[in-house]
Amino acid sequence: MQSLKILLLGTAIGLAVALPATASSSAWYNSEGGKVRLVTSGKPDDAGRIQGVLDIALKPGWKTYWRDPGDAGVPPQLDISASTNIADATLSFPAPQRHDDGYGKWAGYNYPVSLPVTFTLATPDQPAVIDADIFLGICETICIPVQTRLSVDPASDPDNADDAALVKASFTALPAPAKPDFGVKVLPGDHETLVVEASFPGDPQAADFFVAGERDYVFGTSSREEKDGRLIFTVPILDRPSTTPTDGGLHYTLTSSAGAVEGLLPFP
């Protein structure tokens, strides 16, 4: 981590385990800067997927991070390998905000946030228990790495209306899929920059572009230029893999005064 002090408290913070709750949510795990829990909608759908959220209740003045934190920070991570009948878990992210707090430039949230999670059952018609090892940064001027296990039996309270409402609202609040009139297209660049042109509704001054460094790509903070009615974002490529991947792409989010969209960019 650059420009941000890290308080490494090891097992004092990292190995505590939140006990299961009698609901379709886990117990809260408390840390200095806030608390976290895992909430599910209870019942799987016909495809064997359970929707949930990693619910992060930050105290005032504290923050946590998007999928790519920027200059400094710890991106949220979730490991479900200890679970029963859970084959996969995918985190999704609300639109982030860009911040410069004097310690570093970062993308994330300085308010309570719920990160949607989609759990996929290994065998859809069999019971499942979620034992999720969570790792994330909750930071003020120091960053406390929060590491704990959150446990949920989704079938223990499958009709909990409050849990279902929180999960539904969190998925509804995600950025919409990008489309031709609200999204980005890649422009010619070079080996050291990613250049995109943004299309969006609303005020150009309110637009911002976030791209996540994945598959050994590392990006710097984007710069913006308005030229002939076009908004161009240029992002430094600080590091890249030795071989360009041929599958998948880079997650991006484009925000504007009219909302946010997300999509995948081809690897530069």
mmCIF file of C-alpha atoms in Angstrom:
data_model
loop_
_atom_site.group_PDB
_atom_site.id
_atom_site.type_symbol
_atom_site.label_atom_id
_atom_site.label_comp_id
_atom_site.label_asym_id
_atom_site.label_seq_id
_atom_site.Cartn_x
_atom_site.Cartn_y
_atom_site.Cartn_z
ATOM 1 C CA MET A 1 0.000 0.000 0.000
ATOM 2 C CA GLN A 2 1.333 3.442 -0.886
ATOM 3 C CA SER A 3 0.926 6.646 1.143
ATOM 4 C CA LEU A 4 -1.309 5.056 3.743
ATOM 5 C CA LYS A 5 -0.240 3.641 7.097
ATOM 6 C CA ILE A 6 -1.360 0.075 7.661
ATOM 7 C CA LEU A 7 -2.064 -1.164 11.141
ATOM 8 C CA LEU A 8 -1.302 -4.862 11.047
ATOM 9 C CA LEU A 9 -2.865 -6.360 14.126
ATOM 10 C CA GLY A 10 -2.507 -9.959 12.955
ATOM 11 C CA THR A 11 -4.532 -12.420 14.896
ATOM 12 C CA ALA A 12 -5.967 -9.717 17.154
ATOM 13 C CA ILE A 13 -8.186 -8.712 14.237
ATOM 14 C CA GLY A 14 -7.697 -11.351 11.635
ATOM 15 C CA LEU A 15 -8.757 -14.618 13.191
ATOM 16 C CA ALA A 16 -11.965 -13.768 15.004
ATOM 17 C CA VAL A 17 -14.982 -15.705 13.764
ATOM 18 C CA ALA A 18 -18.505 -14.332 13.696
ATOM 19 C CA LEU A 19 -20.954 -16.931 14.997
ATOM 20 C CA PRO A 20 -23.989 -17.960 12.918
ATOM 21 C CA ALA A 21 -27.190 -16.013 13.487
ATOM 22 C CA THR A 22 -30.726 -17.396 13.532
ATOM 23 C CA ALA A 23 -31.681 -15.720 10.272
ATOM 24 C CA SER A 24 -30.654 -15.713 6.627
ATOM 25 C CA SER A 25 -27.811 -13.431 7.710
ATOM 26 C CA SER A 26 -24.666 -13.842 9.772
ATOM 27 C CA ALA A 27 -23.897 -12.121 13.024
ATOM 28 C CA TRP A 28 -22.167 -8.742 12.756
ATOM 29 C CA TYR A 29 -18.383 -8.734 13.039
ATOM 30 C CA ASN A 30 -17.210 -5.543 14.762
ATOM 31 C CA SER A 31 -13.992 -3.677 14.008
ATOM 32 C CA GLU A 32 -12.685 -0.282 15.032
ATOM 33 C CA GLY A 33 -14.073 1.528 12.008
ATOM 34 C CA GLY A 34 -17.363 -0.277 11.541
ATOM 35 C CA LYS A 35 -18.943 -3.693 11.288
ATOM 36 C CA VAL A 36 -19.627 -6.268 8.578
ATOM 37 C CA ARG A 37 -22.076 -9.104 8.074
ATOM 38 C CA LEU A 38 -23.293 -11.389 5.311
ATOM 39 C CA VAL A 39 -26.984 -11.303 4.359
ATOM 40 C CA THR A 40 -28.785 -13.650 1.945
ATOM 41 C CA SER A 41 -32.187 -13.769 0.342
ATOM 42 C CA GLY A 42 -32.594 -17.278 1.733
ATOM 43 C CA LYS A 43 -33.930 -19.417 -1.073
ATOM 44 C CA PRO A 44 -31.983 -20.304 -4.229
ATOM 45 C CA ASP A 45 -33.535 -19.596 -7.617
ATOM 46 C CA ASP A 46 -34.265 -22.269 -10.235
ATOM 47 C CA ALA A 47 -30.664 -22.100 -11.473
ATOM 48 C CA GLY A 48 -29.275 -22.824 -8.003
ATOM 49 C CA ARG A 49 -28.127 -19.288 -7.191
ATOM 50 C CA ILE A 50 -28.550 -17.465 -3.898
ATOM 51 C CA GLN A 51 -28.337 -13.684 -3.843
ATOM 52 C CA GLY A 52 -26.699 -11.962 -0.903
ATOM 53 C CA VAL A 53 -24.766 -8.897 0.187
ATOM 54 C CA LEU A 54 -21.621 -8.175 2.126
ATOM 55 C CA ASP A 55 -23.079 -5.455 4.345
ATOM 56 C CA ILE A 56 -20.461 -2.926 5.532
ATOM 57 C CA ALA A 57 -21.630 -0.413 8.151
ATOM 58 C CA LEU A 58 -18.884 2.209 8.314
ATOM 59 C CA LYS A 59 -18.493 4.666 11.155
ATOM 60 C CA PRO A 60 -18.327 8.384 10.173
ATOM 61 C CA GLY A 61 -14.919 9.307 8.777
ATOM 62 C CA TRP A 62 -14.034 5.753 7.736
ATOM 63 C CA LYS A 63 -13.912 4.265 4.240
ATOM 64 C CA THR A 64 -13.638 1.057 2.267
ATOM 65 C CA TYR A 65 -12.727 0.276 -1.322
ATOM 66 C CA TRP A 66 -13.974 -0.603 -4.794
ATOM 67 C CA ARG A 67 -12.715 -3.671 -6.694
ATOM 68 C CA ASP A 68 -9.563 -1.656 -7.542
ATOM 69 C CA PRO A 69 -8.682 0.718 -4.694
ATOM 70 C CA GLY A 70 -6.240 2.907 -6.626
ATOM 71 C CA ASP A 71 -3.028 4.258 -5.097
ATOM 72 C CA ALA A 72 -3.712 2.694 -1.716
ATOM 73 C CA GLY A 73 -6.143 0.348 -0.075
ATOM 74 C CA VAL A 74 -7.355 -3.216 0.234
ATOM 75 C CA PRO A 75 -10.000 -4.495 -2.218
ATOM 76 C CA PRO A 76 -12.740 -6.685 -0.719
ATOM 77 C CA GLN A 77 -12.128 -10.414 -1.036
ATOM 78 C CA LEU A 78 -14.390 -13.376 -0.317
ATOM 79 C CA ASP A 79 -13.353 -17.060 -0.106
ATOM 80 C CA ILE A 80 -16.129 -19.680 0.091
ATOM 81 C CA SER A 81 -13.908 -22.789 -0.027
ATOM 82 C CA ALA A 82 -14.947 -23.813 3.524
ATOM 83 C CA SER A 83 -18.652 -23.737 2.584
ATOM 84 C CA THR A 84 -20.967 -26.699 2.035
ATOM 85 C CA ASN A 85 -22.501 -27.092 -1.433
ATOM 86 C CA ILE A 86 -21.324 -23.664 -2.613
ATOM 87 C CA ALA A 87 -19.376 -23.836 -5.877
ATOM 88 C CA ASP A 88 -18.765 -20.146 -6.514
ATOM 89 C CA ALA A 89 -19.353 -16.640 -5.163
ATOM 90 C CA THR A 90 -19.157 -13.481 -7.259
ATOM 91 C CA LEU A 91 -18.894 -10.007 -5.723
ATOM 92 C CA SER A 92 -20.458 -7.046 -7.522
ATOM 93 C CA PHE A 93 -19.795 -3.395 -6.793
ATOM 94 C CA PRO A 94 -21.918 -0.245 -6.676
ATOM 95 C CA ALA A 95 -20.538 2.747 -8.554
ATOM 96 C CA PRO A 96 -17.539 4.109 -6.629
ATOM 97 C CA GLN A 97 -16.489 7.677 -5.987
ATOM 98 C CA ARG A 98 -13.006 9.085 -6.507
ATOM 99 C CA HIS A 99 -11.251 10.499 -3.449
ATOM 100 C CA ASP A 100 -7.978 12.205 -2.580
ATOM 101 C CA ASP A 101 -7.647 12.318 1.201
ATOM 102 C CA GLY A 102 -4.043 13.524 1.363
ATOM 103 C CA TYR A 103 -2.718 10.005 1.908
ATOM 104 C CA GLY A 104 -3.515 8.730 -1.553
ATOM 105 C CA LYS A 105 -6.003 8.754 -4.401
ATOM 106 C CA TRP A 106 -8.513 5.946 -4.203
ATOM 107 C CA ALA A 107 -11.813 4.640 -5.523
ATOM 108 C CA GLY A 108 -14.441 3.444 -3.102
ATOM 109 C CA TYR A 109 -16.980 4.423 -0.481
ATOM 110 C CA ASN A 110 -16.891 6.736 2.529
ATOM 111 C CA TYR A 111 -20.402 5.756 3.626
ATOM 112 C CA PRO A 112 -22.112 2.459 4.589
ATOM 113 C CA VAL A 113 -22.307 0.193 1.555
ATOM 114 C CA SER A 114 -23.692 -3.232 0.649
ATOM 115 C CA LEU A 115 -21.741 -5.250 -1.938
ATOM 116 C CA PRO A 116 -23.968 -7.749 -3.778
ATOM 117 C CA VAL A 117 -22.819 -11.373 -3.871
ATOM 118 C CA THR A 118 -24.139 -14.183 -6.059
ATOM 119 C CA PHE A 119 -23.590 -17.648 -4.588
ATOM 120 C CA THR A 120 -23.830 -20.643 -6.938
ATOM 121 C CA LEU A 121 -24.779 -24.004 -5.475
ATOM 122 C CA ALA A 122 -22.770 -27.045 -6.504
ATOM 123 C CA THR A 123 -25.931 -29.190 -6.398
ATOM 124 C CA PRO A 124 -29.039 -26.997 -6.684
ATOM 125 C CA ASP A 125 -31.497 -29.330 -4.956
ATOM 126 C CA GLN A 126 -29.287 -29.929 -1.883
ATOM 127 C CA PRO A 127 -28.920 -27.832 1.303
ATOM 128 C CA ALA A 128 -26.091 -25.318 1.499
ATOM 129 C CA VAL A 129 -24.208 -23.598 4.314
ATOM 130 C CA ILE A 130 -22.096 -20.533 3.583
ATOM 131 C CA ASP A 131 -18.814 -20.218 5.479
ATOM 132 C CA ALA A 132 -17.196 -17.185 3.864
ATOM 133 C CA ASP A 133 -13.720 -15.951 4.767
ATOM 134 C CA ILE A 134 -13.811 -12.170 4.343
ATOM 135 C CA PHE A 135 -10.840 -9.840 3.862
ATOM 136 C CA LEU A 136 -11.255 -6.114 3.342
ATOM 137 C CA GLY A 137 -9.810 -2.790 4.416
ATOM 138 C CA ILE A 138 -11.724 -0.376 6.634
ATOM 139 C CA CYS A 139 -9.629 2.738 6.879
ATOM 140 C CA GLU A 140 -9.389 6.185 8.466
ATOM 141 C CA THR A 141 -5.858 7.611 8.530
ATOM 142 C CA ILE A 142 -4.762 4.064 9.294
ATOM 143 C CA CYS A 143 -6.081 1.027 7.469
ATOM 144 C CA ILE A 144 -7.250 -1.919 9.520
ATOM 145 C CA PRO A 145 -7.409 -5.158 7.516
ATOM 146 C CA VAL A 146 -10.605 -6.908 8.571
ATOM 147 C CA GLN A 147 -10.362 -10.680 8.314
ATOM 148 C CA THR A 148 -13.071 -12.956 9.638
ATOM 149 C CA ARG A 149 -15.352 -15.868 8.770
ATOM 150 C CA LEU A 150 -19.044 -15.110 8.326
ATOM 151 C CA SER A 151 -21.404 -18.088 8.466
ATOM 152 C CA VAL A 152 -24.964 -18.345 7.171
ATOM 153 C CA ASP A 153 -27.444 -21.173 6.796
ATOM 154 C CA PRO A 154 -29.713 -19.652 4.113
ATOM 155 C CA ALA A 155 -32.496 -22.115 4.947
ATOM 156 C CA SER A 156 -32.664 -21.143 8.629
ATOM 157 C CA ASP A 157 -34.915 -18.120 7.996
ATOM 158 C CA PRO A 158 -35.668 -18.124 4.265
ATOM 159 C CA ASP A 159 -38.660 -15.770 4.499
ATOM 160 C CA ASN A 160 -36.968 -12.942 6.386
ATOM 161 C CA ALA A 161 -38.500 -9.869 4.733
ATOM 162 C CA ASP A 162 -35.860 -7.414 5.949
ATOM 163 C CA ASP A 163 -33.009 -9.539 4.597
ATOM 164 C CA ALA A 164 -34.765 -10.022 1.259
ATOM 165 C CA ALA A 165 -35.450 -6.284 0.942
ATOM 166 C CA LEU A 166 -31.812 -5.369 1.635
ATOM 167 C CA VAL A 167 -30.556 -7.861 -0.945
ATOM 168 C CA LYS A 168 -33.048 -6.706 -3.587
ATOM 169 C CA ALA A 169 -32.219 -3.016 -3.040
ATOM 170 C CA SER A 170 -28.472 -3.682 -3.284
ATOM 171 C CA PHE A 171 -28.762 -5.506 -6.607
ATOM 172 C CA THR A 172 -31.130 -2.835 -7.947
ATOM 173 C CA ALA A 173 -28.573 -0.134 -7.110
ATOM 174 C CA LEU A 174 -25.794 -1.706 -9.216
ATOM 175 C CA PRO A 175 -24.657 0.102 -12.380
ATOM 176 C CA ALA A 176 -26.676 -0.823 -15.447
ATOM 177 C CA PRO A 177 -25.026 -2.628 -18.385
ATOM 178 C CA ALA A 178 -23.206 -0.248 -20.711
ATOM 179 C CA LYS A 179 -24.898 0.625 -24.016
ATOM 180 C CA PRO A 180 -23.905 2.599 -27.128
ATOM 181 C CA ASP A 181 -25.087 5.976 -25.813
ATOM 182 C CA PHE A 182 -23.835 5.388 -22.255
ATOM 183 C CA GLY A 183 -20.480 3.637 -22.094
ATOM 184 C CA VAL A 184 -16.939 3.882 -23.430
ATOM 185 C CA LYS A 185 -15.049 2.856 -26.532
ATOM 186 C CA VAL A 186 -11.327 2.229 -26.689
ATOM 187 C CA LEU A 187 -9.243 4.643 -28.764
ATOM 188 C CA PRO A 188 -5.772 4.003 -30.161
ATOM 189 C CA GLY A 189 -3.182 4.325 -27.420
ATOM 190 C CA ASP A 190 0.240 2.903 -26.766
ATOM 191 C CA HIS A 191 1.850 0.257 -24.571
ATOM 192 C CA GLU A 192 1.761 2.580 -21.561
ATOM 193 C CA THR A 193 -1.728 4.111 -21.743
ATOM 194 C CA LEU A 194 -5.350 3.087 -22.018
ATOM 195 C CA VAL A 195 -7.419 5.731 -23.845
ATOM 196 C CA VAL A 196 -11.215 5.686 -24.008
ATOM 197 C CA GLU A 197 -13.936 8.019 -25.252
ATOM 198 C CA ALA A 198 -16.971 8.263 -22.993
ATOM 199 C CA SER A 199 -20.596 8.615 -24.097
ATOM 200 C CA PHE A 200 -23.101 9.558 -21.401
ATOM 201 C CA PRO A 201 -26.115 11.693 -20.538
ATOM 202 C CA GLY A 202 -25.840 14.743 -18.330
ATOM 203 C CA ASP A 203 -23.113 17.182 -17.333
ATOM 204 C CA PRO A 204 -19.597 16.309 -18.596
ATOM 205 C CA GLN A 205 -18.096 17.685 -15.389
ATOM 206 C CA ALA A 206 -19.952 15.018 -13.411
ATOM 207 C CA ALA A 207 -18.659 12.095 -15.496
ATOM 208 C CA ASP A 208 -15.873 9.834 -14.254
ATOM 209 C CA PHE A 209 -14.265 6.615 -15.464
ATOM 210 C CA PHE A 210 -12.939 3.744 -13.330
ATOM 211 C CA VAL A 211 -11.112 0.694 -14.660
ATOM 212 C CA ALA A 212 -10.020 -2.236 -12.507
ATOM 213 C CA GLY A 213 -6.527 -3.639 -12.663
ATOM 214 C CA GLU A 214 -6.890 -7.405 -13.052
ATOM 215 C CA ARG A 215 -4.874 -10.272 -14.539
ATOM 216 C CA ASP A 216 -1.598 -8.501 -13.570
ATOM 217 C CA TYR A 217 -2.611 -5.118 -15.018
ATOM 218 C CA VAL A 218 -1.966 -2.134 -12.751
ATOM 219 C CA PHE A 219 -3.435 1.264 -13.628
ATOM 220 C CA GLY A 220 -2.779 4.790 -12.400
ATOM 221 C CA THR A 221 -5.373 7.514 -11.894
ATOM 222 C CA SER A 222 -7.168 8.539 -15.077
ATOM 223 C CA SER A 223 -6.903 12.041 -16.526
ATOM 224 C CA ARG A 224 -9.658 13.677 -18.556
ATOM 225 C CA GLU A 225 -9.785 15.994 -21.557
ATOM 226 C CA GLU A 226 -12.755 17.589 -23.268
ATOM 227 C CA LYS A 227 -12.027 18.027 -26.958
ATOM 228 C CA ASP A 228 -14.444 19.001 -29.755
ATOM 229 C CA GLY A 229 -17.423 17.979 -27.639
ATOM 230 C CA ARG A 230 -15.868 14.630 -26.746
ATOM 231 C CA LEU A 231 -14.731 13.475 -23.302
ATOM 232 C CA ILE A 232 -11.521 11.444 -23.357
ATOM 233 C CA PHE A 233 -10.059 9.563 -20.404
ATOM 234 C CA THR A 234 -6.399 8.520 -20.447
ATOM 235 C CA VAL A 235 -5.235 5.955 -17.892
ATOM 236 C CA PRO A 236 -1.541 5.161 -17.288
ATOM 237 C CA ILE A 237 -0.680 1.459 -17.470
ATOM 238 C CA LEU A 238 1.814 1.052 -14.623
ATOM 239 C CA ASP A 239 2.316 -2.685 -15.061
ATOM 240 C CA ARG A 240 1.014 -5.385 -17.356
ATOM 241 C CA PRO A 241 1.331 -9.151 -17.881
ATOM 242 C CA SER A 242 4.111 -10.461 -20.084
ATOM 243 C CA THR A 243 1.470 -11.939 -22.387
ATOM 244 C CA THR A 244 -1.821 -10.193 -23.149
ATOM 245 C CA PRO A 245 -4.787 -12.366 -22.050
ATOM 246 C CA THR A 246 -7.091 -13.543 -24.814
ATOM 247 C CA ASP A 247 -10.165 -14.295 -22.689
ATOM 248 C CA GLY A 248 -12.396 -12.009 -20.655
ATOM 249 C CA GLY A 249 -11.649 -8.324 -20.178
ATOM 250 C CA LEU A 250 -11.223 -5.494 -17.713
ATOM 251 C CA HIS A 251 -14.149 -4.364 -15.564
ATOM 252 C CA TYR A 252 -14.984 -0.683 -15.851
ATOM 253 C CA THR A 253 -17.589 1.668 -14.431
ATOM 254 C CA LEU A 254 -18.633 4.993 -15.983
ATOM 255 C CA THR A 255 -20.503 7.406 -13.737
ATOM 256 C CA SER A 256 -22.475 10.504 -14.656
ATOM 257 C CA SER A 257 -25.081 12.847 -13.221
ATOM 258 C CA ALA A 258 -27.697 10.497 -14.708
ATOM 259 C CA GLY A 259 -26.412 7.293 -13.077
ATOM 260 C CA ALA A 260 -23.747 4.702 -13.796
ATOM 261 C CA VAL A 261 -23.041 1.815 -16.175
ATOM 262 C CA GLU A 262 -20.474 -0.961 -16.205
ATOM 263 C CA GLY A 263 -18.934 -3.270 -18.757
ATOM 264 C CA LEU A 264 -15.806 -5.072 -19.930
ATOM 265 C CA LEU A 265 -12.959 -3.601 -21.949
ATOM 266 C CA PRO A 266 -10.614 -5.655 -24.143
ATOM 267 C CA PHE A 267 -7.158 -6.064 -22.625
ATOM 268 C CA PRO A 268 -4.851 -3.328 -23.958
#
